[in-house]
Amino acid sequence: MSQRPTLADVASAAGVSVSTASLAFSGAGPIADATRQRVLDAAAELGYSGPNPLGRQLRSGRSGIVGVVVGDALRRSFRDPVSVQLLDGLVDTIGPLGLGVLLIPGPTSPGGPAVDPLVEAAAMDVAVMLWGGTLDDPTLEALARRGIPVVVVEGHELSGVVTVGIDDRGGVAELAAHLRDLGHRRVATVTLPFGPERQGGLADLARREQIAWSIPRRRLEGLLDAGVEPVGVYEAPASLVEHGSAAARALLSGPPETRPTAVVAQSDMLAAGVVLGARELGLRVPEDVSVAGFDGLDLPWLAPDTLTTVVQPIAEKGATVGRVIQAVLAGEHPADDVLPVSLRVGTTTTAAPGA
Amino acid sequence: MSQRPTLADVASAAGVSVSTASLAFSGAGPIADATRQRVLDAAAELGYSGPNPLGRQLRSGRSGIVGVVVGDALRRSFRDPVSVQLLDGLVDTIGPLGLGVLLIPGPTSPGGPAVDPLVEAAAMDVAVMLWGGTLDDPTLEALARRGIPVVVVEGHELSGVVTVGIDDRGGVAELAAHLRDLGHRRVATVTLPFGPERQGGLADLARREQIAWSIPRRRLEGLLDAGVEPVGVYEAPASLVEHGSAAARALLSGPPETRPTAVVAQSDMLAAGVVLGARELGLRVPEDVSVAGFDGLDLPWLAPDTLTTVVQPIAEKGATVGRVIQAVLAGEHPADDVLPVSLRVGTTTTAAPGA
DNA sequence: ACCACCGTTCGAATCGATTCGATCGGCGCC
DNA sequence: GGCGCCGATCGAATCGATTCGAACGGTGGT
């Protein structure tokens, strides 16, 4: 037999019907031990390694696949450990449920199609969007058209999709209050990209009106909540160390009288870049300038320094997404979830100079 | 209609047979423009968003899925950018072919099952193993039993699987010759883990006999090829910065007379850790100790230093894997592939002290 | 006017498994 | 000894699409 054996082959070899053979593998339904053994022996004999997943999937209508839409090319998206740790928590949670993760790149090039072909045609039971998009996100629209339920991480409160997020606004507010209490009056901030166009550079007030994505907006609002009006806003095109360094050069090059005494970055990668960039400018951290981040990453290459940062439970967030997926597949309509964050004071912040 | 519409629904709404309706979507086979348009209109009317992938997959026997077995938990595996960039190159190449990547964690916990359930049961047309395993790898066995073709990255030359690798032995030899020419006589090395048990620490000769994985072996052999017999071998449990720092503490704590004047690390992450660890010990790099790595990563947080390293074409390796997959799916038996590497001299190596 | 041919469309088989209702056989109870 | 029940097994329908050979209608040529 040149073809791989099917359940029918095994059944006839074992002298039973296909339905009985199916029972022997699935274990659902009554079957005599002797019969099951006979089927399994026949299977081993024929080199049959279990039911073909495609047949099973068609019948059950389930593919067992969770599509994860990454917001960018992998190499960029996964350079920030946040995405990776989240994915890890997700995989750990849904693995035991028999679900697997299909990676779907976000919009790759400006010239290319708006959505990856996988979004249009791949088999999946549910989709997850890291870095939740906006309401008119073409990916979101395509998934809705296909009737695929969506879980959005850190998105707007959208109708028809479930979101899992954190209290980033409150966390930043707490951080800002900490800096305020340390005497900082000139605070600059480095933000995550405002939208898919990913501009980089100092953002004036007009630009700040155009924030499409919710994370940079909420974290900016957190500052204001604590009464901290930033003296400079730098929009990073991605959450990467080099963009943090560029931000430092842009924000900290002025004379000491007007130079910010503290910089709040919206991610730890950016904050680390700010620290390195500040040092390149000859500034001491934290004596000349305090730097704080967001995420609570472990950055061994920054040792012996540790960032002052807002710690978010990343793996737990991934696990929460996993549980939400489970609920959605069970036909439930889970509520949006917001996880708590906490301030961790490290060695990169101290009292403002002269305060 | 509570159910989602099927092709049959669309066909009857358009007044044609299902076979004709299928032709309208697939474009394979002759169909009158007017008829196709009628079918597409009916589909739009019913909210039918294209053929159900599960039905198509069963019929064609293809799932369009490439299973990628990551050698470890994601959060660890993807902390080294090498895996991520490789995956990125792979995704870029197979995406246009209509293929998607299913992430499959490697052996997670020592107590757990030897292979992830996805390896046993997930639908996939071909599997890729990052960090190729050994001959008796249970994952490899399971895939062989299922008849799923396998492409191994950086593995042994195995029968029945295609491997894609680089000339790491030659690259390390070139690097070692460079150090030798700089006058270094006491060279230590930090290796990648020898096998799945991932021990960490100084490796004596007995341990060096037990190298199960091929990468650490070949890169070690590269040293010997250049006539460099390492005065110390430190086995890292993973390719992470902190393990490099630990290696530096273990290898470089002795008195200057016996201390190695150069350290060759088998990855850039390890090398970066060695640089940081050496500095913590009060040693200057490269004046007191030269450090070299492998991979050719861009490490902005090491600025202004740049590692002396062996550059491998990571994205190109991923693209090669993609092309090999394409060939395998076309029924061909592509040959093993070995990509070239090149030495890049940075600021972390210089002449040996006193040489 | 008939035939051959070509471009379209249709019917039916097929992919590989799951599942429900029906059937079969054996056993216990009256 | 017969009836009923229960556990085990079987048949057939079903999931949703693709594909191949057959049928069909219309046109052009003789």
PDB file of N, CA, C and O in Angstrom, chain B residues 36-81:
ATOM      1  N   ARG B  36     -19.670  33.549 -12.830  1.00  0.00           N
ATOM      2  CA  ARG B  36     -18.837  33.796 -11.671  1.00  0.00           C
ATOM      3  C   ARG B  36     -19.367  34.992 -10.875  1.00  0.00           C
ATOM      4  O   ARG B  36     -19.494  34.958  -9.661  1.00  0.00           O
ATOM      5  N   GLN B  37     -19.732  36.019 -11.619  1.00  0.00           N
ATOM      6  CA  GLN B  37     -20.216  37.210 -10.942  1.00  0.00           C
ATOM      7  C   GLN B  37     -21.505  36.921 -10.165  1.00  0.00           C
ATOM      8  O   GLN B  37     -21.702  37.399  -9.049  1.00  0.00           O
ATOM      9  N   ARG B  38     -22.350  36.107 -10.761  1.00  0.00           N
ATOM     10  CA  ARG B  38     -23.605  35.767 -10.086  1.00  0.00           C
ATOM     11  C   ARG B  38     -23.316  35.029  -8.775  1.00  0.00           C
ATOM     12  O   ARG B  38     -23.932  35.295  -7.745  1.00  0.00           O
ATOM     13  N   VAL B  39     -22.350  34.142  -8.847  1.00  0.00           N
ATOM     14  CA  VAL B  39     -21.988  33.391  -7.638  1.00  0.00           C
ATOM     15  C   VAL B  39     -21.416  34.328  -6.578  1.00  0.00           C
ATOM     16  O   VAL B  39     -21.805  34.265  -5.407  1.00  0.00           O
ATOM     17  N   LEU B  40     -20.532  35.211  -7.020  1.00  0.00           N
ATOM     18  CA  LEU B  40     -19.904  36.111  -6.044  1.00  0.00           C
ATOM     19  C   LEU B  40     -20.950  37.040  -5.430  1.00  0.00           C
ATOM     20  O   LEU B  40     -20.896  37.346  -4.225  1.00  0.00           O
ATOM     21  N   ASP B  41     -21.899  37.465  -6.247  1.00  0.00           N
ATOM     22  CA  ASP B  41     -22.963  38.321  -5.716  1.00  0.00           C
ATOM     23  C   ASP B  41     -23.773  37.572  -4.664  1.00  0.00           C
ATOM     24  O   ASP B  41     -24.086  38.111  -3.595  1.00  0.00           O
ATOM     25  N   ALA B  42     -24.114  36.329  -5.001  1.00  0.00           N
ATOM     26  CA  ALA B  42     -24.886  35.530  -4.053  1.00  0.00           C
ATOM     27  C   ALA B  42     -24.104  35.355  -2.755  1.00  0.00           C
ATOM     28  O   ALA B  42     -24.657  35.417  -1.651  1.00  0.00           O
ATOM     29  N   ALA B  43     -22.800  35.156  -2.892  1.00  0.00           N
ATOM     30  CA  ALA B  43     -21.952  34.973  -1.701  1.00  0.00           C
ATOM     31  C   ALA B  43     -21.981  36.225  -0.834  1.00  0.00           C
ATOM     32  O   ALA B  43     -22.163  36.150   0.391  1.00  0.00           O
ATOM     33  N   ALA B  44     -21.841  37.371  -1.488  1.00  0.00           N
ATOM     34  CA  ALA B  44     -21.853  38.629  -0.744  1.00  0.00           C
ATOM     35  C   ALA B  44     -23.205  38.795  -0.037  1.00  0.00           C
ATOM     36  O   ALA B  44     -23.278  39.188   1.128  1.00  0.00           O
ATOM     37  N   GLU B  45     -24.230  38.454  -0.753  1.00  0.00           N
ATOM     38  CA  GLU B  45     -25.596  38.550  -0.209  1.00  0.00           C
ATOM     39  C   GLU B  45     -25.743  37.732   1.074  1.00  0.00           C
ATOM     40  O   GLU B  45     -26.321  38.174   2.067  1.00  0.00           O
ATOM     41  N   LEU B  46     -25.205  36.521   1.024  1.00  0.00           N
ATOM     42  CA  LEU B  46     -25.363  35.607   2.157  1.00  0.00           C
ATOM     43  C   LEU B  46     -24.318  35.838   3.246  1.00  0.00           C
ATOM     44  O   LEU B  46     -24.365  35.211   4.299  1.00  0.00           O
ATOM     45  N   GLY B  47     -23.349  36.677   2.963  1.00  0.00           N
ATOM     46  CA  GLY B  47     -22.285  36.859   3.941  1.00  0.00           C
ATOM     47  C   GLY B  47     -21.320  35.681   3.959  1.00  0.00           C
ATOM     48  O   GLY B  47     -20.736  35.347   4.981  1.00  0.00           O
ATOM     49  N   TYR B  48     -21.169  35.068   2.803  1.00  0.00           N
ATOM     50  CA  TYR B  48     -20.224  33.946   2.691  1.00  0.00           C
ATOM     51  C   TYR B  48     -18.840  34.506   2.380  1.00  0.00           C
ATOM     52  O   TYR B  48     -18.667  35.248   1.430  1.00  0.00           O
ATOM     53  N   SER B  49     -17.874  34.164   3.196  1.00  0.00           N
ATOM     54  CA  SER B  49     -16.564  34.814   3.068  1.00  0.00           C
ATOM     55  C   SER B  49     -15.513  33.892   2.482  1.00  0.00           C
ATOM     56  O   SER B  49     -14.358  33.940   2.866  1.00  0.00           O
ATOM     57  N   GLY B  50     -15.887  33.035   1.570  1.00  0.00           N
ATOM     58  CA  GLY B  50     -14.914  32.154   0.949  1.00  0.00           C
ATOM     59  C   GLY B  50     -14.993  30.744   1.499  1.00  0.00           C
ATOM     60  O   GLY B  50     -15.561  30.506   2.555  1.00  0.00           O
ATOM     61  N   PRO B  51     -14.415  29.840   0.763  1.00  0.00           N
ATOM     62  CA  PRO B  51     -14.498  28.409   1.116  1.00  0.00           C
ATOM     63  C   PRO B  51     -13.937  28.131   2.499  1.00  0.00           C
ATOM     64  O   PRO B  51     -12.922  28.709   2.887  1.00  0.00           O
ATOM     65  N   ASN B  52     -14.591  27.262   3.206  1.00  0.00           N
ATOM     66  CA  ASN B  52     -14.112  26.819   4.512  1.00  0.00           C
ATOM     67  C   ASN B  52     -12.785  26.084   4.351  1.00  0.00           C
ATOM     68  O   ASN B  52     -12.705  25.089   3.638  1.00  0.00           O
ATOM     69  N   PRO B  53     -11.745  26.570   5.008  1.00  0.00           N
ATOM     70  CA  PRO B  53     -10.426  25.953   4.832  1.00  0.00           C
ATOM     71  C   PRO B  53     -10.396  24.488   5.246  1.00  0.00           C
ATOM     72  O   PRO B  53      -9.638  23.707   4.677  1.00  0.00           O
ATOM     73  N   LEU B  54     -11.212  24.113   6.214  1.00  0.00           N
ATOM     74  CA  LEU B  54     -11.152  22.721   6.665  1.00  0.00           C
ATOM     75  C   LEU B  54     -11.604  21.765   5.571  1.00  0.00           C
ATOM     76  O   LEU B  54     -11.003  20.707   5.368  1.00  0.00           O
ATOM     77  N   GLY B  55     -12.657  22.130   4.858  1.00  0.00           N
ATOM     78  CA  GLY B  55     -13.110  21.281   3.761  1.00  0.00           C
ATOM     79  C   GLY B  55     -12.059  21.189   2.675  1.00  0.00           C
ATOM     80  O   GLY B  55     -11.727  20.109   2.200  1.00  0.00           O
ATOM     81  N   ARG B  56     -11.510  22.340   2.341  1.00  0.00           N
ATOM     82  CA  ARG B  56     -10.491  22.361   1.306  1.00  0.00           C
ATOM     83  C   ARG B  56      -9.283  21.507   1.713  1.00  0.00           C
ATOM     84  O   ARG B  56      -8.737  20.737   0.928  1.00  0.00           O
ATOM     85  N   GLN B  57      -8.901  21.653   2.976  1.00  0.00           N
ATOM     86  CA  GLN B  57      -7.720  20.922   3.437  1.00  0.00           C
ATOM     87  C   GLN B  57      -7.917  19.414   3.399  1.00  0.00           C
ATOM     88  O   GLN B  57      -7.036  18.659   3.007  1.00  0.00           O
ATOM     89  N   LEU B  58      -9.089  18.984   3.817  1.00  0.00           N
ATOM     90  CA  LEU B  58      -9.334  17.539   3.817  1.00  0.00           C
ATOM     91  C   LEU B  58      -9.229  17.012   2.396  1.00  0.00           C
ATOM     92  O   LEU B  58      -8.568  16.012   2.132  1.00  0.00           O
ATOM     93  N   ARG B  59      -9.880  17.724   1.483  1.00  0.00           N
ATOM     94  CA  ARG B  59      -9.887  17.270   0.101  1.00  0.00           C
ATOM     95  C   ARG B  59      -8.476  17.230  -0.477  1.00  0.00           C
ATOM     96  O   ARG B  59      -8.064  16.279  -1.124  1.00  0.00           O
ATOM     97  N   SER B  60      -7.743  18.298  -0.238  1.00  0.00           N
ATOM     98  CA  SER B  60      -6.418  18.396  -0.858  1.00  0.00           C
ATOM     99  C   SER B  60      -5.366  17.609  -0.086  1.00  0.00           C
ATOM    100  O   SER B  60      -4.284  17.349  -0.581  1.00  0.00           O
ATOM    101  N   GLY B  61      -5.676  17.256   1.148  1.00  0.00           N
ATOM    102  CA  GLY B  61      -4.692  16.536   1.952  1.00  0.00           C
ATOM    103  C   GLY B  61      -3.586  17.424   2.460  1.00  0.00           C
ATOM    104  O   GLY B  61      -2.596  16.947   3.010  1.00  0.00           O
ATOM    105  N   ARG B  62      -3.750  18.726   2.293  1.00  0.00           N
ATOM    106  CA  ARG B  62      -2.727  19.682   2.724  1.00  0.00           C
ATOM    107  C   ARG B  62      -3.335  20.656   3.727  1.00  0.00           C
ATOM    108  O   ARG B  62      -4.431  21.160   3.509  1.00  0.00           O
ATOM    109  N   SER B  63      -2.605  20.934   4.771  1.00  0.00           N
ATOM    110  CA  SER B  63      -3.117  21.869   5.771  1.00  0.00           C
ATOM    111  C   SER B  63      -2.530  23.265   5.590  1.00  0.00           C
ATOM    112  O   SER B  63      -3.031  24.228   6.152  1.00  0.00           O
ATOM    113  N   GLY B  64      -1.463  23.353   4.827  1.00  0.00           N
ATOM    114  CA  GLY B  64      -0.833  24.670   4.660  1.00  0.00           C
ATOM    115  C   GLY B  64      -0.091  25.115   5.896  1.00  0.00           C
ATOM    116  O   GLY B  64       0.233  26.285   6.051  1.00  0.00           O
ATOM    117  N   ILE B  65       0.190  24.172   6.778  1.00  0.00           N
ATOM    118  CA  ILE B  65       0.830  24.539   8.037  1.00  0.00           C
ATOM    119  C   ILE B  65       2.229  23.943   8.148  1.00  0.00           C
ATOM    120  O   ILE B  65       2.434  22.766   7.848  1.00  0.00           O
ATOM    121  N   VAL B  66       3.156  24.794   8.539  1.00  0.00           N
ATOM    122  CA  VAL B  66       4.521  24.357   8.802  1.00  0.00           C
ATOM    123  C   VAL B  66       4.716  24.377  10.317  1.00  0.00           C
ATOM    124  O   VAL B  66       4.642  25.438  10.946  1.00  0.00           O
ATOM    125  N   GLY B  67       4.909  23.241  10.897  1.00  0.00           N
ATOM    126  CA  GLY B  67       5.140  23.176  12.335  1.00  0.00           C
ATOM    127  C   GLY B  67       6.589  23.524  12.639  1.00  0.00           C
ATOM    128  O   GLY B  67       7.495  22.953  12.048  1.00  0.00           O
ATOM    129  N   VAL B  68       6.792  24.491  13.513  1.00  0.00           N
ATOM    130  CA  VAL B  68       8.157  24.858  13.873  1.00  0.00           C
ATOM    131  C   VAL B  68       8.399  24.473  15.328  1.00  0.00           C
ATOM    132  O   VAL B  68       7.774  25.025  16.241  1.00  0.00           O
ATOM    133  N   VAL B  69       9.260  23.513  15.518  1.00  0.00           N
ATOM    134  CA  VAL B  69       9.558  23.045  16.850  1.00  0.00           C
ATOM    135  C   VAL B  69      10.678  23.889  17.433  1.00  0.00           C
ATOM    136  O   VAL B  69      11.816  23.848  16.960  1.00  0.00           O
ATOM    137  N   VAL B  70      10.319  24.663  18.436  1.00  0.00           N
ATOM    138  CA  VAL B  70      11.298  25.502  19.099  1.00  0.00           C
ATOM    139  C   VAL B  70      11.974  24.644  20.163  1.00  0.00           C
ATOM    140  O   VAL B  70      11.332  23.836  20.817  1.00  0.00           O
ATOM    141  N   GLY B  71      13.254  24.822  20.337  1.00  0.00           N
ATOM    142  CA  GLY B  71      13.993  23.906  21.195  1.00  0.00           C
ATOM    143  C   GLY B  71      13.751  24.064  22.673  1.00  0.00           C
ATOM    144  O   GLY B  71      14.324  23.346  23.488  1.00  0.00           O
ATOM    145  N   ASP B  72      12.889  24.994  23.039  1.00  0.00           N
ATOM    146  CA  ASP B  72      12.779  25.315  24.451  1.00  0.00           C
ATOM    147  C   ASP B  72      11.498  26.123  24.651  1.00  0.00           C
ATOM    148  O   ASP B  72      10.770  26.383  23.710  1.00  0.00           O
ATOM    149  N   ALA B  73      11.242  26.505  25.875  1.00  0.00           N
ATOM    150  CA  ALA B  73      10.130  27.418  26.098  1.00  0.00           C
ATOM    151  C   ALA B  73      10.385  28.693  25.291  1.00  0.00           C
ATOM    152  O   ALA B  73      11.523  29.122  25.127  1.00  0.00           O
ATOM    153  N   LEU B  74       9.332  29.271  24.782  1.00  0.00           N
ATOM    154  CA  LEU B  74       9.486  30.434  23.915  1.00  0.00           C
ATOM    155  C   LEU B  74      10.259  31.553  24.596  1.00  0.00           C
ATOM    156  O   LEU B  74      11.132  32.169  24.016  1.00  0.00           O
ATOM    157  N   ARG B  75       9.910  31.802  25.860  1.00  0.00           N
ATOM    158  CA  ARG B  75      10.485  32.985  26.510  1.00  0.00           C
ATOM    159  C   ARG B  75      11.996  32.864  26.607  1.00  0.00           C
ATOM    160  O   ARG B  75      12.708  33.860  26.611  1.00  0.00           O
ATOM    161  N   ARG B  76      12.499  31.627  26.651  1.00  0.00           N
ATOM    162  CA  ARG B  76      13.937  31.459  26.705  1.00  0.00           C
ATOM    163  C   ARG B  76      14.506  31.426  25.296  1.00  0.00           C
ATOM    164  O   ARG B  76      15.465  32.102  24.971  1.00  0.00           O
ATOM    165  N   SER B  77      13.862  30.634  24.456  1.00  0.00           N
ATOM    166  CA  SER B  77      14.378  30.452  23.108  1.00  0.00           C
ATOM    167  C   SER B  77      14.445  31.774  22.353  1.00  0.00           C
ATOM    168  O   SER B  77      15.413  32.059  21.652  1.00  0.00           O
ATOM    169  N   PHE B  78      13.414  32.588  22.513  1.00  0.00           N
ATOM    170  CA  PHE B  78      13.341  33.818  21.727  1.00  0.00           C
ATOM    171  C   PHE B  78      14.068  34.986  22.383  1.00  0.00           C
ATOM    172  O   PHE B  78      14.013  36.097  21.886  1.00  0.00           O
ATOM    173  N   ARG B  79      14.710  34.746  23.520  1.00  0.00           N
ATOM    174  CA  ARG B  79      15.503  35.839  24.076  1.00  0.00           C
ATOM    175  C   ARG B  79      16.800  36.001  23.308  1.00  0.00           C
ATOM    176  O   ARG B  79      17.440  37.039  23.379  1.00  0.00           O
ATOM    177  N   ASP B  80      17.180  34.956  22.612  1.00  0.00           N
ATOM    178  CA  ASP B  80      18.299  35.112  21.683  1.00  0.00           C
ATOM    179  C   ASP B  80      17.717  35.478  20.323  1.00  0.00           C
ATOM    180  O   ASP B  80      16.953  34.708  19.745  1.00  0.00           O
ATOM    181  N   PRO B  81      18.062  36.661  19.828  1.00  0.00           N
ATOM    182  CA  PRO B  81      17.461  37.123  18.570  1.00  0.00           C
ATOM    183  C   PRO B  81      17.716  36.201  17.382  1.00  0.00           C
ATOM    184  O   PRO B  81      17.044  36.311  16.373  1.00  0.00           O
TER     185      PRO B  81
END
